[in-house]
Short mmCIF file of C-alpha atoms in Angstrom, two decimals:
data_model
loop_
_atom_site.label_atom_id
_atom_site.label_comp_id
_atom_site.label_asym_id
_atom_site.label_seq_id
_atom_site.Cartn_x
_atom_site.Cartn_y
_atom_site.Cartn_z
CA ASP A 15 -63.56 -49.16 -2.09
CA ALA A 16 -62.74 -52.77 -1.35
CA GLY A 17 -62.69 -52.88 2.43
CA VAL A 18 -60.34 -54.00 4.44
CA ILE A 19 -58.51 -56.25 3.29
CA GLN A 20 -56.52 -59.65 5.19
CA SER A 21 -54.23 -62.32 4.01
CA PRO A 22 -54.45 -65.26 4.44
CA ARG A 23 -58.06 -66.11 5.44
CA HIS A 24 -56.88 -69.53 6.22
CA GLU A 25 -53.35 -70.42 7.48
CA VAL A 26 -52.48 -73.43 9.08
CA THR A 27 -48.83 -74.14 10.55
CA GLU A 28 -47.17 -76.20 12.66
CA MET A 29 -45.90 -75.20 16.33
CA GLY A 30 -42.50 -73.33 16.42
CA GLN A 31 -43.01 -71.78 13.08
CA GLU A 32 -43.91 -67.79 12.38
CA VAL A 33 -46.65 -66.55 11.08
CA THR A 34 -47.24 -63.38 8.80
CA LEU A 35 -50.75 -62.11 8.90
CA ARG A 36 -51.25 -59.10 6.40
CA CYS A 37 -54.29 -56.34 6.41
CA LYS A 38 -54.63 -53.49 4.04
CA PRO A 39 -57.05 -50.98 5.48
CA ILE A 40 -59.72 -49.32 4.00
CA SER A 41 -57.85 -46.28 2.37
CA GLY A 42 -57.97 -42.57 3.96
CA HIS A 43 -58.83 -44.58 7.25
CA ASP A 44 -56.46 -43.40 10.06
CA TYR A 45 -57.15 -46.09 13.07
CA LEU A 46 -56.02 -49.36 12.51
CA PHE A 47 -56.94 -52.22 14.88
CA TRP A 48 -55.68 -55.93 15.42
CA TYR A 49 -58.22 -58.18 17.24
CA ARG A 50 -58.46 -61.51 18.04
CA GLN A 51 -61.28 -63.90 18.01
CA THR A 52 -61.97 -67.16 20.30
CA MET A 53 -64.15 -68.75 22.28
CA MET A 54 -63.04 -68.89 26.02
CA ARG A 55 -61.99 -65.13 25.55
CA GLY A 56 -64.56 -63.75 23.17
CA LEU A 57 -63.23 -60.47 20.70
CA GLU A 58 -60.04 -59.06 22.45
CA LEU A 59 -58.09 -55.62 20.90
CA LEU A 60 -54.62 -56.47 20.62
CA ILE A 61 -52.43 -53.40 19.43
CA TYR A 62 -53.85 -50.05 17.54
CA PHE A 63 -52.67 -47.61 15.33
CA ASN A 64 -53.33 -44.37 14.46
CA ASN A 65 -51.59 -42.92 11.45
CA ASN A 66 -49.36 -45.86 11.57
CA VAL A 67 -48.78 -45.13 15.02
CA PRO A 68 -48.27 -47.81 17.40
CA ILE A 69 -51.18 -46.21 20.29
CA ASP A 70 -51.58 -49.26 22.78
CA ASP A 71 -50.36 -52.74 22.47
CA SER A 72 -51.06 -53.77 26.03
CA GLY A 73 -53.55 -56.10 24.69
CA MET A 74 -50.61 -58.16 22.57
CA PRO A 75 -50.24 -61.27 24.71
CA GLU A 76 -46.63 -62.24 24.62
CA ASP A 77 -42.91 -60.96 23.07
CA ARG A 78 -44.10 -63.35 20.58
CA PHE A 79 -46.57 -61.19 19.54
CA SER A 80 -45.41 -57.95 17.46
CA ALA A 81 -47.06 -56.15 14.78
CA LYS A 82 -45.92 -53.06 12.78
CA MET A 83 -47.34 -50.81 10.19
CA PRO A 84 -44.91 -49.44 7.66
CA ASN A 85 -47.32 -47.22 5.66
CA ALA A 86 -50.60 -46.36 5.38
CA SER A 87 -52.23 -49.07 3.13
CA PHE A 88 -50.25 -51.99 5.20
CA SER A 89 -50.00 -53.53 8.14
CA THR A 90 -48.79 -57.06 9.63
CA LEU A 91 -49.46 -59.34 12.82
CA LYS A 92 -46.66 -61.60 13.64
CA ILE A 93 -46.41 -64.71 15.70
CA GLN A 94 -42.50 -66.03 16.26
CA PRO A 95 -43.00 -68.68 17.42
CA SER A 96 -46.34 -70.13 17.13
CA GLU A 97 -48.00 -71.87 19.85
CA PRO A 98 -51.34 -74.15 19.30
CA ARG A 99 -53.36 -71.42 21.42
CA ASP A 100 -52.57 -69.15 18.98
CA SER A 101 -55.28 -70.63 17.69
CA ALA A 102 -58.69 -68.00 16.66
CA VAL A 103 -59.70 -65.92 14.23
CA TYR A 104 -57.81 -62.73 13.95
CA PHE A 105 -59.48 -59.31 12.76
CA CYS A 106 -58.08 -56.02 11.59
CA ALA A 107 -60.18 -53.09 11.76
CA SER A 108 -59.87 -49.48 10.08
CA SER A 109 -61.76 -46.46 11.14
CA PHE A 110 -61.48 -42.89 10.51
CA SER A 111 -61.34 -40.31 13.37
CA LEU A 112 -64.66 -37.45 12.85
CA GLY A 113 -63.75 -34.15 14.47
CA GLY A 114 -61.49 -35.20 16.60
CA ALA A 115 -63.99 -38.98 17.78
CA GLY A 116 -63.82 -42.21 15.57
CA THR A 117 -66.74 -43.77 14.04
CA GLU A 118 -67.37 -47.27 13.21
CA ALA A 119 -64.50 -49.61 12.28
CA PHE A 120 -65.32 -51.72 9.31
CA PHE A 121 -63.89 -55.15 9.39
CA GLY A 122 -61.81 -57.38 7.73
CA GLN A 123 -62.71 -61.04 7.00
CA GLY A 124 -60.72 -62.27 9.23
CA THR A 125 -57.59 -64.97 9.07
CA ARG A 126 -58.83 -68.25 10.42
CA LEU A 127 -55.39 -69.82 12.07
CA THR A 128 -54.62 -73.08 13.44
CA VAL A 129 -51.41 -73.67 14.98
CA VAL A 130 -50.73 -77.57 15.26
CA ALA B 195 -62.42 -49.26 32.66
CA GLN B 196 -65.06 -49.84 30.17
CA THR B 197 -67.22 -53.42 30.32
CA VAL B 198 -70.35 -55.07 28.05
CA THR B 199 -72.57 -57.37 29.16
CA GLN B 200 -74.75 -59.57 27.25
CA SER B 201 -76.62 -61.71 29.57
CA GLN B 202 -77.87 -63.67 26.90
CA PRO B 203 -75.75 -66.31 24.94
CA GLU B 204 -77.91 -67.68 23.22
CA MET B 205 -81.84 -66.22 21.66
CA SER B 206 -83.99 -68.01 18.77
CA VAL B 207 -87.65 -66.40 17.16
CA GLN B 208 -89.68 -67.41 14.65
CA GLU B 209 -89.63 -66.08 10.90
CA ALA B 210 -91.97 -62.61 11.14
CA GLU B 211 -91.71 -61.64 14.38
CA THR B 212 -89.69 -59.78 16.63
CA VAL B 213 -86.94 -60.59 19.02
CA THR B 214 -85.18 -58.03 21.56
CA LEU B 215 -81.54 -58.72 22.39
CA SER B 216 -80.05 -57.14 25.63
CA CYS B 217 -76.80 -55.51 26.11
CA THR B 218 -75.63 -53.62 29.17
CA TYR B 219 -72.61 -51.67 29.86
CA ASP B 220 -70.50 -50.01 32.13
CA THR B 221 -68.49 -46.89 31.50
CA SER B 222 -67.78 -43.15 33.71
CA GLU B 223 -67.23 -41.66 30.02
CA ASN B 224 -70.03 -38.84 29.25
CA ASN B 225 -69.10 -38.67 25.04
CA TYR B 226 -69.19 -42.65 23.92
CA TYR B 227 -70.87 -44.76 20.68
CA LEU B 228 -73.01 -48.17 21.21
CA PHE B 229 -73.27 -50.22 18.29
CA TRP B 230 -74.61 -53.31 17.41
CA TYR B 231 -72.14 -55.91 15.15
CA LYS B 232 -73.68 -59.19 12.89
CA GLN B 233 -71.40 -62.09 12.48
CA PRO B 234 -72.84 -64.54 10.16
CA PRO B 235 -71.29 -67.89 9.71
CA SER B 236 -68.91 -66.42 7.25
CA ARG B 237 -67.52 -64.95 10.50
CA GLN B 238 -67.33 -61.70 8.78
CA MET B 239 -67.98 -58.32 11.38
CA ILE B 240 -71.17 -56.66 10.07
CA LEU B 241 -72.42 -53.22 11.47
CA VAL B 242 -75.62 -53.10 12.35
CA ILE B 243 -76.35 -50.25 13.33
CA ARG B 244 -74.86 -47.21 16.03
CA GLN B 245 -75.81 -44.77 18.77
CA GLU B 246 -74.08 -41.81 19.92
CA ALA B 247 -74.58 -41.28 23.46
CA TYR B 248 -75.63 -37.57 23.04
CA LYS B 249 -78.39 -38.44 20.66
CA GLN B 250 -81.45 -39.15 23.02
CA GLN B 251 -83.28 -39.73 19.82
CA ASN B 252 -82.85 -43.90 19.35
CA ALA B 253 -81.41 -44.64 16.25
CA THR B 254 -83.18 -47.08 13.48
CA GLU B 255 -82.14 -48.57 10.32
CA ASN B 256 -84.71 -50.30 8.59
CA ARG B 257 -85.89 -53.29 10.23
CA PHE B 258 -83.34 -52.89 13.42
CA SER B 259 -83.48 -50.48 16.20
CA VAL B 260 -82.22 -49.93 19.22
CA ASN B 261 -83.96 -48.51 22.83
CA PHE B 262 -80.58 -46.53 24.48
CA GLN B 263 -81.34 -45.97 28.22
CA LYS B 264 -78.03 -43.38 29.06
CA ALA B 265 -79.20 -43.78 32.55
CA ALA B 266 -79.90 -47.34 32.97
CA LYS B 267 -76.40 -48.01 30.43
CA SER B 268 -78.82 -50.31 28.71
CA PHE B 269 -78.79 -50.77 25.00
CA SER B 270 -81.03 -53.26 23.19
CA LEU B 271 -81.16 -53.58 19.90
CA LYS B 272 -84.96 -54.79 18.33
CA ILE B 273 -85.07 -56.89 15.33
CA SER B 274 -88.56 -56.78 13.49
CA ASP B 275 -90.01 -58.82 10.71
CA SER B 276 -87.04 -61.38 11.48
CA GLN B 277 -85.74 -63.05 7.91
CA LEU B 278 -83.62 -66.33 7.92
CA GLY B 279 -80.61 -64.01 7.40
CA ASP B 280 -80.71 -62.56 10.43
CA THR B 281 -79.51 -64.93 11.74
CA ALA B 282 -75.96 -64.41 13.26
CA MET B 283 -74.26 -63.75 16.07
CA TYR B 284 -74.69 -60.83 17.46
CA PHE B 285 -71.95 -58.33 19.43
CA CYS B 286 -72.77 -55.18 21.20
CA ALA B 287 -69.75 -52.50 21.40
CA PHE B 288 -68.91 -49.61 22.83
CA MET B 289 -66.65 -46.97 21.90
CA THR B 290 -65.52 -43.44 23.36
CA ALA B 291 -62.84 -41.27 21.57
CA ARG B 292 -60.58 -41.09 24.88
CA TYR B 293 -59.15 -44.58 24.18
CA GLY B 294 -58.48 -43.50 20.17
CA SER B 295 -61.78 -45.61 18.66
CA ARG B 296 -60.91 -48.92 19.88
CA LEU B 297 -64.07 -50.89 20.67
CA THR B 298 -65.06 -52.87 23.38
CA PHE B 299 -67.09 -56.22 22.78
CA GLY B 300 -69.83 -58.31 24.69
CA GLU B 301 -69.65 -61.99 25.15
CA GLY B 302 -72.36 -61.87 21.90
CA THR B 303 -75.80 -63.95 21.88
CA GLN B 304 -76.44 -66.12 19.58
CA LEU B 305 -80.12 -65.76 17.16
CA THR B 306 -81.36 -68.29 15.80
CA VAL B 307 -84.35 -67.30 12.92
CA ASN B 308 -86.48 -70.77 12.43
CA PRO B 309 -88.70 -71.03 9.40
#
């Protein structure tokens, strides 16, 4: 398997523009997570899905952020409109449940977002 | 709520020597997992080692081993025979099945291996 695939790897956009980050999880994994990494706040969970259903989105900072998982092999994280404080590295990760418990998460290479 | 604390923002070690990174956590759960992830400058998050809380035996992976003290809620990582390629940010992370496999991360420790 190629691992978790994220695109784009880098994104530079102007304030106010819509940004869409994409993720393809590892085949067979039933959990998908979106994390954000900043110097100030470290790694924080934004939202996660189980079997394509959003389970907890309490980490999504504002209504400007939305995430979807239309099928088991694809998820998007959208920011509309984007602001400079959204600049961060966004990671997608996936894992599978084993006997009701989760296993380690495998991470994509992240998308570095810069909003100017 | 679960919290993870790494009290060492930065550490350095000479090549071939041994270094220990500290991590403490707080939880009321009894069934959980602990991980160490490595993030080199490439920013890829790489799993180093995992420990199941119900296992008393400390996990080992080649040069990497943990000292898991459940009562003390401590989970340190020992790197033996340090190599230049071990230079990275190391994150301690906690997971419990109750919250659907999501990870809670510590602040990270930047490890530099000097030649």
